[in-house]
PDB file of C-alpha atoms in Angstrom:
ATOM      1  CA  MET A   1       0.000   0.000   0.000  1.00  0.00           C
ATOM      2  CA  SER A   2       2.854   2.426   0.790  1.00  0.00           C
ATOM      3  CA  ASP A   3       4.277   1.962  -2.733  1.00  0.00           C
ATOM      4  CA  PHE A   4       0.878   2.690  -4.234  1.00  0.00           C
ATOM      5  CA  VAL A   5       0.461   5.824  -2.112  1.00  0.00           C
ATOM      6  CA  TYR A   6       3.945   6.979  -3.077  1.00  0.00           C
ATOM      7  CA  SER A   7       3.237   6.440  -6.775  1.00  0.00           C
ATOM      8  CA  LEU A   8       0.042   8.447  -6.428  1.00  0.00           C
ATOM      9  CA  ASN A   9       1.956  11.218  -4.667  1.00  0.00           C
ATOM     10  CA  ALA A  10       4.528  11.231  -7.483  1.00  0.00           C
ATOM     11  CA  THR A  11       2.130  11.262 -10.435  1.00  0.00           C
ATOM     12  CA  MET A  12      -1.228  12.710  -9.365  1.00  0.00           C
ATOM     13  CA  PRO A  13       0.058  16.245  -8.593  1.00  0.00           C
ATOM     14  CA  ILE A  14       1.250  16.394 -12.215  1.00  0.00           C
ATOM     15  CA  PHE A  15      -2.154  15.260 -13.413  1.00  0.00           C
ATOM     16  CA  LEU A  16      -3.947  17.740 -11.133  1.00  0.00           C
ATOM     17  CA  VAL A  17      -1.937  20.689 -12.469  1.00  0.00           C
ATOM     18  CA  MET A  18      -2.934  19.631 -15.992  1.00  0.00           C
ATOM     19  CA  ILE A  19      -6.571  19.604 -14.876  1.00  0.00           C
ATOM     20  CA  LEU A  20      -6.084  23.096 -13.416  1.00  0.00           C
ATOM     21  CA  GLY A  21      -4.810  24.332 -16.781  1.00  0.00           C
ATOM     22  CA  TRP A  22      -7.776  22.719 -18.549  1.00  0.00           C
ATOM     23  CA  TRP A  23     -10.272  24.263 -16.093  1.00  0.00           C
ATOM     24  CA  LEU A  24      -8.721  27.747 -16.324  1.00  0.00           C
ATOM     25  CA  LYS A  25      -9.003  27.548 -20.111  1.00  0.00           C
ATOM     26  CA  LYS A  26     -12.566  26.240 -19.812  1.00  0.00           C
ATOM     27  CA  ILE A  27     -13.672  29.294 -17.801  1.00  0.00           C
ATOM     28  CA  SER A  28     -11.787  31.570 -20.237  1.00  0.00           C
ATOM     29  CA  PHE A  29      -9.257  32.645 -17.598  1.00  0.00           C
ATOM     30  CA  LEU A  30      -6.530  31.513 -19.996  1.00  0.00           C
ATOM     31  CA  THR A  31      -6.592  32.306 -23.697  1.00  0.00           C
ATOM     32  CA  ASP A  32      -5.332  30.547 -26.802  1.00  0.00           C
ATOM     33  CA  GLU A  33      -2.712  33.267 -27.110  1.00  0.00           C
ATOM     34  CA  PHE A  34      -1.432  32.491 -23.602  1.00  0.00           C
ATOM     35  CA  VAL A  35      -1.156  28.780 -24.432  1.00  0.00           C
ATOM     36  CA  SER A  36       0.750  29.553 -27.634  1.00  0.00           C
ATOM     37  CA  VAL A  37       3.164  31.931 -25.889  1.00  0.00           C
ATOM     38  CA  ALA A  38       3.629  29.539 -22.951  1.00  0.00           C
ATOM     39  CA  ASP A  39       4.442  26.672 -25.319  1.00  0.00           C
ATOM     40  CA  LYS A  40       7.097  28.775 -27.058  1.00  0.00           C
ATOM     41  CA  LEU A  41       8.535  30.060 -23.780  1.00  0.00           C
ATOM     42  CA  VAL A  42       8.961  26.527 -22.449  1.00  0.00           C
ATOM     43  CA  PHE A  43      10.318  25.149 -25.727  1.00  0.00           C
ATOM     44  CA  LYS A  44      12.737  27.947 -26.587  1.00  0.00           C
ATOM     45  CA  VAL A  45      13.832  29.186 -23.148  1.00  0.00           C
ATOM     46  CA  ALA A  46      12.871  27.276 -19.991  1.00  0.00           C
ATOM     47  CA  LEU A  47      13.369  23.716 -21.245  1.00  0.00           C
ATOM     48  CA  PRO A  48      16.747  24.370 -22.941  1.00  0.00           C
ATOM     49  CA  VAL A  49      17.967  26.109 -19.770  1.00  0.00           C
ATOM     50  CA  MET A  50      16.813  23.160 -17.654  1.00  0.00           C
ATOM     51  CA  VAL A  51      18.596  20.667 -19.916  1.00  0.00           C
ATOM     52  CA  PHE A  52      21.732  22.821 -19.974  1.00  0.00           C
ATOM     53  CA  LYS A  53      21.746  23.114 -16.183  1.00  0.00           C
ATOM     54  CA  ASP A  54      21.193  19.360 -15.672  1.00  0.00           C
ATOM     55  CA  ILE A  55      23.982  18.398 -18.075  1.00  0.00           C
ATOM     56  CA  ALA A  56      26.394  21.089 -16.845  1.00  0.00           C
ATOM     57  CA  GLY A  57      25.881  20.058 -13.225  1.00  0.00           C
ATOM     58  CA  ALA A  58      26.302  16.327 -13.793  1.00  0.00           C
ATOM     59  CA  ASP A  59      29.356  14.684 -12.240  1.00  0.00           C
ATOM     60  CA  LEU A  60      30.444  12.357 -15.023  1.00  0.00           C
ATOM     61  CA  SER A  61      33.150  10.722 -12.933  1.00  0.00           C
ATOM     62  CA  GLN A  62      31.396  10.052  -9.610  1.00  0.00           C
ATOM     63  CA  ASP A  63      30.202   6.470  -9.207  1.00  0.00           C
ATOM     64  CA  PHE A  64      30.778   5.873 -12.903  1.00  0.00           C
ATOM     65  CA  ASN A  65      29.518   2.428 -13.911  1.00  0.00           C
ATOM     66  CA  LEU A  66      30.464   1.683 -17.526  1.00  0.00           C
ATOM     67  CA  ARG A  67      28.345  -1.461 -17.837  1.00  0.00           C
ATOM     68  CA  PHE A  68      25.285   0.340 -16.511  1.00  0.00           C
ATOM     69  CA  VAL A  69      25.849   3.412 -18.714  1.00  0.00           C
ATOM     70  CA  LEU A  70      26.266   1.246 -21.817  1.00  0.00           C
ATOM     71  CA  PHE A  71      23.109  -0.698 -21.018  1.00  0.00           C
ATOM     72  CA  CYS A  72      21.127   2.558 -20.692  1.00  0.00           C
ATOM     73  CA  PHE A  73      22.684   3.950 -23.871  1.00  0.00           C
ATOM     74  CA  PHE A  74      22.129   0.944 -26.119  1.00  0.00           C
ATOM     75  CA  GLY A  75      18.778   0.104 -24.520  1.00  0.00           C
ATOM     76  CA  THR A  76      17.521   3.586 -25.401  1.00  0.00           C
ATOM     77  CA  CYS A  77      18.803   3.210 -28.960  1.00  0.00           C
ATOM     78  CA  ILE A  78      17.143  -0.182 -29.361  1.00  0.00           C
ATOM     79  CA  PHE A  79      13.661   0.614 -28.096  1.00  0.00           C
ATOM     80  CA  PHE A  80      13.576   3.916 -29.985  1.00  0.00           C
ATOM     81  CA  SER A  81      14.584   2.220 -33.244  1.00  0.00           C
ATOM     82  CA  VAL A  82      12.103  -0.648 -32.847  1.00  0.00           C
ATOM     83  CA  ILE A  83       9.197   1.681 -31.989  1.00  0.00           C
ATOM     84  CA  TRP A  84       9.956   3.954 -34.942  1.00  0.00           C
ATOM     85  CA  LEU A  85      10.182   0.965 -37.305  1.00  0.00           C
ATOM     86  CA  LEU A  86       6.864  -0.459 -36.082  1.00  0.00           C
ATOM     87  CA  ALA A  87       5.226   2.956 -36.339  1.00  0.00           C
ATOM     88  CA  GLU A  88       6.390   3.355 -39.932  1.00  0.00           C
ATOM     89  CA  LEU A  89       4.992  -0.084 -40.761  1.00  0.00           C
ATOM     90  CA  PHE A  90       1.605   0.108 -39.045  1.00  0.00           C
ATOM     91  CA  ILE A  91       0.565   3.779 -38.799  1.00  0.00           C
ATOM     92  CA  LYS A  92      -1.067   4.909 -42.014  1.00  0.00           C
ATOM     93  CA  ASP A  93      -1.290   8.590 -41.114  1.00  0.00           C
ATOM     94  CA  LYS A  94       2.395   9.521 -41.278  1.00  0.00           C
ATOM     95  CA  SER A  95       1.763  12.890 -39.621  1.00  0.00           C
ATOM     96  CA  MET A  96       1.111  11.030 -36.334  1.00  0.00           C
ATOM     97  CA  ILE A  97       4.373   9.076 -36.318  1.00  0.00           C
ATOM     98  CA  GLY A  98       6.525  11.736 -34.640  1.00  0.00           C
ATOM     99  CA  SER A  99       4.181  12.272 -31.693  1.00  0.00           C
ATOM    100  CA  PHE A 100       3.465   8.543 -31.380  1.00  0.00           C
ATOM    101  CA  VAL A 101       7.111   7.466 -31.357  1.00  0.00           C
ATOM    102  CA  GLN A 102       8.214  10.205 -28.962  1.00  0.00           C
ATOM    103  CA  GLY A 103       5.302   9.514 -26.614  1.00  0.00           C
ATOM    104  CA  SER A 104       6.050   5.786 -26.647  1.00  0.00           C
ATOM    105  CA  PHE A 105       9.723   5.949 -25.670  1.00  0.00           C
ATOM    106  CA  ARG A 106      10.456   9.247 -23.930  1.00  0.00           C
ATOM    107  CA  GLY A 107       9.746   9.004 -20.216  1.00  0.00           C
ATOM    108  CA  SER A 108       9.866  11.591 -17.458  1.00  0.00           C
ATOM    109  CA  ALA A 109      13.146  10.199 -16.153  1.00  0.00           C
ATOM    110  CA  ALA A 110      14.724  13.440 -14.974  1.00  0.00           C
ATOM    111  CA  ILE A 111      11.634  14.661 -13.119  1.00  0.00           C
ATOM    112  CA  LEU A 112      10.561  11.433 -11.412  1.00  0.00           C
ATOM    113  CA  GLY A 113      13.810   9.481 -11.377  1.00  0.00           C
ATOM    114  CA  ILE A 114      15.685  11.153  -8.544  1.00  0.00           C
ATOM    115  CA  ALA A 115      12.490  11.454  -6.471  1.00  0.00           C
ATOM    116  CA  PHE A 116      11.832   7.713  -6.741  1.00  0.00           C
ATOM    117  CA  ALA A 117      15.415   6.762  -5.897  1.00  0.00           C
ATOM    118  CA  GLN A 118      15.552   9.102  -2.910  1.00  0.00           C
ATOM    119  CA  ASN A 119      12.248   7.766  -1.623  1.00  0.00           C
ATOM    120  CA  ILE A 120      13.448   4.155  -1.762  1.00  0.00           C
ATOM    121  CA  TYR A 121      17.161   4.475  -0.909  1.00  0.00           C
ATOM    122  CA  GLY A 122      17.564   7.942   0.575  1.00  0.00           C
ATOM    123  CA  SER A 123      19.855   9.072  -2.248  1.00  0.00           C
ATOM    124  CA  SER A 124      19.706   9.547  -6.004  1.00  0.00           C
ATOM    125  CA  GLY A 125      21.721   6.347  -6.534  1.00  0.00           C
ATOM    126  CA  LEU A 126      22.591   5.721 -10.165  1.00  0.00           C
ATOM    127  CA  VAL A 127      19.787   7.839 -11.585  1.00  0.00           C
ATOM    128  CA  PRO A 128      22.209  10.661 -12.543  1.00  0.00           C
ATOM    129  CA  MET A 129      24.283   8.162 -14.539  1.00  0.00           C
ATOM    130  CA  MET A 130      21.118   6.956 -16.281  1.00  0.00           C
ATOM    131  CA  ILE A 131      20.207  10.551 -17.063  1.00  0.00           C
ATOM    132  CA  VAL A 132      23.646  11.279 -18.532  1.00  0.00           C
ATOM    133  CA  ALA A 133      23.512   8.094 -20.642  1.00  0.00           C
ATOM    134  CA  SER A 134      19.932   8.423 -21.892  1.00  0.00           C
ATOM    135  CA  ILE A 135      18.361  11.872 -21.585  1.00  0.00           C
ATOM    136  CA  PRO A 136      20.519  13.470 -24.312  1.00  0.00           C
ATOM    137  CA  LEU A 137      19.521  10.567 -26.570  1.00  0.00           C
ATOM    138  CA  PHE A 138      15.849  11.115 -25.688  1.00  0.00           C
ATOM    139  CA  ASN A 139      16.096  14.698 -26.881  1.00  0.00           C
ATOM    140  CA  ILE A 140      18.211  14.021 -29.969  1.00  0.00           C
ATOM    141  CA  PHE A 141      16.035  11.106 -31.123  1.00  0.00           C
ATOM    142  CA  SER A 142      12.896  13.148 -30.458  1.00  0.00           C
ATOM    143  CA  VAL A 143      14.126  15.997 -32.636  1.00  0.00           C
ATOM    144  CA  ILE A 144      15.016  13.562 -35.436  1.00  0.00           C
ATOM    145  CA  VAL A 145      11.670  11.737 -35.493  1.00  0.00           C
ATOM    146  CA  LEU A 146       9.646  14.942 -35.081  1.00  0.00           C
ATOM    147  CA  MET A 147      11.523  16.643 -37.901  1.00  0.00           C
ATOM    148  CA  ARG A 148      11.059  13.589 -40.118  1.00  0.00           C
ATOM    149  CA  SER A 149       7.354  13.433 -39.338  1.00  0.00           C
ATOM    150  CA  ALA A 150       6.896  17.164 -39.922  1.00  0.00           C
ATOM    151  CA  ASN A 151       8.400  16.696 -43.382  1.00  0.00           C
ATOM    152  CA  ALA A 152       6.430  13.523 -44.151  1.00  0.00           C
ATOM    153  CA  GLU A 153       4.732  15.035 -47.209  1.00  0.00           C
ATOM    154  CA  GLU A 154       8.032  16.161 -48.722  1.00  0.00           C
ATOM    155  CA  THR A 155       9.040  13.809 -51.559  1.00  0.00           C
ATOM    156  CA  ASP A 156      12.515  15.186 -52.265  1.00  0.00           C
ATOM    157  CA  LYS A 157      14.801  13.171 -49.974  1.00  0.00           C
ATOM    158  CA  ALA A 158      17.603  15.721 -50.219  1.00  0.00           C
ATOM    159  CA  VAL A 159      15.244  18.432 -49.031  1.00  0.00           C
ATOM    160  CA  VAL A 160      14.041  16.215 -46.163  1.00  0.00           C
ATOM    161  CA  VAL A 161      17.616  15.507 -45.036  1.00  0.00           C
ATOM    162  CA  LYS A 162      18.534  19.184 -45.262  1.00  0.00           C
ATOM    163  CA  LYS A 163      15.481  20.287 -43.252  1.00  0.00           C
ATOM    164  CA  THR A 164      16.046  17.549 -40.662  1.00  0.00           C
ATOM    165  CA  LEU A 165      19.712  18.404 -40.170  1.00  0.00           C
ATOM    166  CA  LYS A 166      18.921  22.114 -39.933  1.00  0.00           C
ATOM    167  CA  GLY A 167      16.181  21.369 -37.413  1.00  0.00           C
ATOM    168  CA  ILE A 168      18.569  19.320 -35.280  1.00  0.00           C
ATOM    169  CA  VAL A 169      21.355  21.906 -35.334  1.00  0.00           C
ATOM    170  CA  THR A 170      19.038  24.811 -34.524  1.00  0.00           C
ATOM    171  CA  ASN A 171      16.830  22.994 -32.018  1.00  0.00           C
ATOM    172  CA  PRO A 172      16.955  24.769 -28.615  1.00  0.00           C
ATOM    173  CA  ILE A 173      17.010  21.455 -26.705  1.00  0.00           C
ATOM    174  CA  ILE A 174      19.985  20.123 -28.662  1.00  0.00           C
ATOM    175  CA  ILE A 175      21.805  23.432 -28.216  1.00  0.00           C
ATOM    176  CA  GLY A 176      21.187  23.223 -24.470  1.00  0.00           C
ATOM    177  CA  ILE A 177      22.606  19.680 -24.318  1.00  0.00           C
ATOM    178  CA  PHE A 178      25.824  20.402 -26.161  1.00  0.00           C
ATOM    179  CA  ALA A 179      26.309  23.745 -24.401  1.00  0.00           C
ATOM    180  CA  GLY A 180      26.220  21.935 -21.066  1.00  0.00           C
ATOM    181  CA  ILE A 181      28.703  19.159 -21.913  1.00  0.00           C
ATOM    182  CA  PRO A 182      31.901  21.296 -21.680  1.00  0.00           C
ATOM    183  CA  PHE A 183      30.808  22.592 -18.256  1.00  0.00           C
ATOM    184  CA  ALA A 184      30.287  19.017 -17.057  1.00  0.00           C
ATOM    185  CA  LEU A 185      33.609  17.761 -18.436  1.00  0.00           C
ATOM    186  CA  LEU A 186      35.578  20.709 -17.034  1.00  0.00           C
ATOM    187  CA  LYS A 187      33.553  20.705 -13.776  1.00  0.00           C
ATOM    188  CA  ILE A 188      32.945  24.441 -14.044  1.00  0.00           C
ATOM    189  CA  GLN A 189      30.995  25.844 -11.103  1.00  0.00           C
ATOM    190  CA  PHE A 190      28.555  28.665 -11.747  1.00  0.00           C
ATOM    191  CA  PRO A 191      28.618  31.749  -9.498  1.00  0.00           C
ATOM    192  CA  VAL A 192      25.783  31.690  -6.970  1.00  0.00           C
ATOM    193  CA  ILE A 193      23.960  34.571  -8.670  1.00  0.00           C
ATOM    194  CA  LEU A 194      24.049  32.823 -12.067  1.00  0.00           C
ATOM    195  CA  GLU A 195      23.176  29.448 -10.535  1.00  0.00           C
ATOM    196  CA  LYS A 196      20.061  30.843  -8.877  1.00  0.00           C
ATOM    197  CA  GLY A 197      19.094  32.684 -12.041  1.00  0.00           C
ATOM    198  CA  LEU A 198      19.374  29.512 -14.122  1.00  0.00           C
ATOM    199  CA  GLN A 199      17.419  27.582 -11.496  1.00  0.00           C
ATOM    200  CA  SER A 200      14.597  30.124 -11.589  1.00  0.00           C
ATOM    201  CA  VAL A 201      14.308  29.962 -15.370  1.00  0.00           C
ATOM    202  CA  ALA A 202      14.625  26.163 -15.440  1.00  0.00           C
ATOM    203  CA  GLY A 203      11.992  25.935 -12.717  1.00  0.00           C
ATOM    204  CA  LEU A 204       9.451  27.451 -15.084  1.00  0.00           C
ATOM    205  CA  SER A 205       9.575  24.524 -17.484  1.00  0.00           C
ATOM    206  CA  THR A 206       7.566  21.847 -15.678  1.00  0.00           C
ATOM    207  CA  PRO A 207       4.739  23.862 -14.044  1.00  0.00           C
ATOM    208  CA  LEU A 208       4.271  26.126 -17.066  1.00  0.00           C
ATOM    209  CA  ALA A 209       4.319  23.143 -19.421  1.00  0.00           C
ATOM    210  CA  LEU A 210       1.724  21.355 -17.281  1.00  0.00           C
ATOM    211  CA  ILE A 211      -0.555  24.393 -17.299  1.00  0.00           C
ATOM    212  CA  ALA A 212      -0.112  24.753 -21.065  1.00  0.00           C
ATOM    213  CA  ILE A 213      -0.776  21.093 -21.822  1.00  0.00           C
ATOM    214  CA  GLY A 214      -3.937  21.175 -19.710  1.00  0.00           C
ATOM    215  CA  ALA A 215      -5.142  24.422 -21.284  1.00  0.00           C
ATOM    216  CA  GLY A 216      -4.365  23.159 -24.768  1.00  0.00           C
ATOM    217  CA  PHE A 217      -5.774  19.676 -24.240  1.00  0.00           C
ATOM    218  CA  ALA A 218      -8.508  19.000 -26.791  1.00  0.00           C
ATOM    219  CA  VAL A 219     -10.697  16.263 -25.322  1.00  0.00           C
ATOM    220  CA  ASP A 220     -12.569  15.570 -28.559  1.00  0.00           C
ATOM    221  CA  ALA A 221      -9.388  15.406 -30.639  1.00  0.00           C
ATOM    222  CA  ALA A 222      -7.719  13.093 -28.112  1.00  0.00           C
ATOM    223  CA  MET A 223     -10.771  10.825 -28.003  1.00  0.00           C
ATOM    224  CA  ASP A 224     -10.738  10.601 -31.789  1.00  0.00           C
ATOM    225  CA  LYS A 225      -7.201   9.193 -31.461  1.00  0.00           C
ATOM    226  CA  TRP A 226      -7.796   6.916 -28.493  1.00  0.00           C
ATOM    227  CA  LYS A 227      -6.358   3.888 -30.284  1.00  0.00           C
ATOM    228  CA  PRO A 228      -2.853   5.322 -30.851  1.00  0.00           C
ATOM    229  CA  VAL A 229      -3.004   6.940 -27.384  1.00  0.00           C
ATOM    230  CA  LEU A 230      -3.681   3.573 -25.745  1.00  0.00           C
ATOM    231  CA  ALA A 231      -1.136   1.806 -27.963  1.00  0.00           C
ATOM    232  CA  ALA A 232       1.587   4.314 -27.063  1.00  0.00           C
ATOM    233  CA  SER A 233       0.643   4.109 -23.369  1.00  0.00           C
ATOM    234  CA  PHE A 234       0.868   0.307 -23.443  1.00  0.00           C
ATOM    235  CA  ILE A 235       4.293   0.453 -25.108  1.00  0.00           C
ATOM    236  CA  LYS A 236       5.610   3.085 -22.682  1.00  0.00           C
ATOM    237  CA  LEU A 237       4.301   1.684 -19.403  1.00  0.00           C
ATOM    238  CA  ILE A 238       4.171  -2.069 -19.959  1.00  0.00           C
ATOM    239  CA  MET A 239       5.955  -3.361 -23.048  1.00  0.00           C
ATOM    240  CA  ILE A 240       9.315  -1.577 -22.699  1.00  0.00           C
ATOM    241  CA  PRO A 241       9.818  -2.304 -18.971  1.00  0.00           C
ATOM    242  CA  GLY A 242       8.383  -5.802 -19.502  1.00  0.00           C
ATOM    243  CA  ILE A 243      11.162  -6.554 -21.989  1.00  0.00           C
ATOM    244  CA  PHE A 244      14.156  -4.634 -20.644  1.00  0.00           C
ATOM    245  CA  LEU A 245      13.841  -5.148 -16.893  1.00  0.00           C
ATOM    246  CA  PRO A 246      14.000  -8.978 -17.106  1.00  0.00           C
ATOM    247  CA  VAL A 247      17.049  -8.610 -19.369  1.00  0.00           C
ATOM    248  CA  ALA A 248      18.614  -6.244 -16.832  1.00  0.00           C
ATOM    249  CA  ALA A 249      17.910  -8.713 -14.010  1.00  0.00           C
ATOM    250  CA  TRP A 250      19.455 -11.537 -16.058  1.00  0.00           C
ATOM    251  CA  ILE A 251      22.591  -9.443 -16.656  1.00  0.00           C
ATOM    252  CA  GLY A 252      22.859  -8.890 -12.908  1.00  0.00           C
ATOM    253  CA  PHE A 253      21.600  -5.373 -12.193  1.00  0.00           C
ATOM    254  CA  ARG A 254      20.098  -4.940  -8.723  1.00  0.00           C
ATOM    255  CA  ASN A 255      18.869  -2.336  -6.212  1.00  0.00           C
ATOM    256  CA  GLU A 256      19.764   1.244  -7.255  1.00  0.00           C
ATOM    257  CA  GLU A 257      20.528   0.059 -10.764  1.00  0.00           C
ATOM    258  CA  MET A 258      17.104  -1.549 -11.150  1.00  0.00           C
ATOM    259  CA  VAL A 259      15.308   1.515  -9.759  1.00  0.00           C
ATOM    260  CA  ALA A 260      17.105   3.744 -12.273  1.00  0.00           C
ATOM    261  CA  LEU A 261      16.240   1.327 -15.093  1.00  0.00           C
ATOM    262  CA  LEU A 262      12.618   1.194 -13.957  1.00  0.00           C
ATOM    263  CA  ILE A 263      12.420   4.973 -14.322  1.00  0.00           C
ATOM    264  CA  LEU A 264      14.206   4.844 -17.679  1.00  0.00           C
ATOM    265  CA  THR A 265      11.797   2.297 -19.116  1.00  0.00           C
ATOM    266  CA  GLY A 266       8.532   2.691 -17.189  1.00  0.00           C
ATOM    267  CA  ALA A 267       8.108   6.365 -16.260  1.00  0.00           C
ATOM    268  CA  PRO A 268       5.137   8.197 -17.818  1.00  0.00           C
ATOM    269  CA  THR A 269       5.729  10.215 -20.962  1.00  0.00           C
ATOM    270  CA  THR A 270       7.448  13.504 -20.201  1.00  0.00           C
ATOM    271  CA  VAL A 271       5.427  16.706 -20.441  1.00  0.00           C
ATOM    272  CA  SER A 272       8.078  18.267 -22.674  1.00  0.00           C
ATOM    273  CA  SER A 273       7.184  15.787 -25.429  1.00  0.00           C
ATOM    274  CA  TYR A 274       3.932  17.685 -25.976  1.00  0.00           C
ATOM    275  CA  ILE A 275       5.738  21.031 -26.068  1.00  0.00           C
ATOM    276  CA  MET A 276       8.260  19.752 -28.613  1.00  0.00           C
ATOM    277  CA  ALA A 277       5.660  17.994 -30.779  1.00  0.00           C
ATOM    278  CA  LYS A 278       3.412  21.053 -30.971  1.00  0.00           C
ATOM    279  CA  ASN A 279       6.231  23.499 -31.650  1.00  0.00           C
ATOM    280  CA  MET A 280       7.776  21.312 -34.340  1.00  0.00           C
ATOM    281  CA  GLY A 281       4.614  20.966 -36.411  1.00  0.00           C
ATOM    282  CA  ASN A 282       3.524  17.527 -35.203  1.00  0.00           C
ATOM    283  CA  ASP A 283       0.286  16.135 -33.782  1.00  0.00           C
ATOM    284  CA  GLY A 284      -0.217  18.083 -30.539  1.00  0.00           C
ATOM    285  CA  ALA A 285      -3.543  16.416 -29.694  1.00  0.00           C
ATOM    286  CA  LEU A 286      -2.003  12.946 -29.876  1.00  0.00           C
ATOM    287  CA  ALA A 287       1.043  14.042 -27.870  1.00  0.00           C
ATOM    288  CA  SER A 288      -1.071  15.590 -25.107  1.00  0.00           C
ATOM    289  CA  GLY A 289      -3.342  12.544 -25.002  1.00  0.00           C
ATOM    290  CA  ILE A 290      -0.361  10.247 -24.473  1.00  0.00           C
ATOM    291  CA  VAL A 291       1.040  12.453 -21.679  1.00  0.00           C
ATOM    292  CA  VAL A 292      -2.317  12.565 -19.878  1.00  0.00           C
ATOM    293  CA  MET A 293      -2.992   8.821 -20.239  1.00  0.00           C
ATOM    294  CA  THR A 294       0.480   7.619 -19.212  1.00  0.00           C
ATOM    295  CA  THR A 295       0.531  10.003 -16.243  1.00  0.00           C
ATOM    296  CA  LEU A 296      -2.845   8.740 -15.076  1.00  0.00           C
ATOM    297  CA  LEU A 297      -1.999   5.037 -15.487  1.00  0.00           C
ATOM    298  CA  SER A 298       1.592   5.140 -14.251  1.00  0.00           C
ATOM    299  CA  ALA A 299       0.565   5.168 -10.580  1.00  0.00           C
ATOM    300  CA  VAL A 300      -0.796   1.660 -11.100  1.00  0.00           C
ATOM    301  CA  THR A 301       1.880   0.310 -13.449  1.00  0.00           C
ATOM    302  CA  LEU A 302       4.859   1.655 -11.472  1.00  0.00           C
ATOM    303  CA  THR A 303       3.415   0.320  -8.230  1.00  0.00           C
ATOM    304  CA  THR A 304       2.855  -3.093  -9.785  1.00  0.00           C
ATOM    305  CA  ILE A 305       6.385  -3.245 -11.190  1.00  0.00           C
ATOM    306  CA  ILE A 306       7.906  -2.130  -7.880  1.00  0.00           C
ATOM    307  CA  PHE A 307       5.948  -4.876  -6.128  1.00  0.00           C
ATOM    308  CA  ILE A 308       7.221  -7.479  -8.624  1.00  0.00           C
ATOM    309  CA  LEU A 309      10.823  -6.294  -8.271  1.00  0.00           C
ATOM    310  CA  LYS A 310      10.621  -6.362  -4.460  1.00  0.00           C
ATOM    311  CA  SER A 311       8.978  -9.789  -4.463  1.00  0.00           C
ATOM    312  CA  ASN A 312      11.906 -11.128  -6.479  1.00  0.00           C
ATOM    313  CA  ALA A 313      14.551  -9.425  -4.283  1.00  0.00           C
ATOM    314  CA  LEU A 314      15.694  -7.222  -7.180  1.00  0.00           C
ATOM    315  CA  ILE A 315      15.347  -3.973  -5.217  1.00  0.00           C
TER     316      ILE A 315
END
């Protein structure tokens, strides 16, 4: 019961803030213009600053576990590639592929990961190593598939490649990642004034994104796409952890390693996936539907998986 209550405490506040955004839009307290500006602010400013700060502040040498890092790295590559391939084969409406693929593989690892690990072990454990190994890939892969999906109607392959590469190079998230890497490698410490300033801007990303996704959530549009929403939710919350966690256990990962891998594979879809999908010309209704559904269901799925892992002495 305590695991279930904890999962509710971790996921339901996110869901409730989305509902607040939806209600404020419903009573016309928020406008369409606000939602549009908020989306852009998160995508172009707050989220890149948050990614930059997380990467720049990561200690790449502390508790470095090469086997664990490689498993996170190649695991992320594998389930992204397989999901994209299956989406290309089975989704007829190619404009949905970007939002579907991103929603199916990109979990809220950075937001929920450290909180889960601290709740169970009293420290962040190996979650920071998982974040370093996987979160940059999440963002890079997301930009690639969203750019490809946005250009789905373009028949000239050279034009598609050019647009995709330009989109990757100029994407604010990618810029934030690569800007933070030198600071992490050189272990550069920010002055307190700058650190607090960055923290304030980065702190805008999650609450503002939650308000925006709730205010911009189109119930009718999401219901029209309930099949891909449920399919993506099943892949994100059940299929990926159901495949990779047994493999991780077989390899020998335990305790903090398994908790970090649970977050990597089974966390609900990150709110920023909606912001990126909408701002990069993809299916915003599908993206928001996946975020809402996975957030709502994750309290049950995460609790169930934690129970299974504990019952088998894996955590």
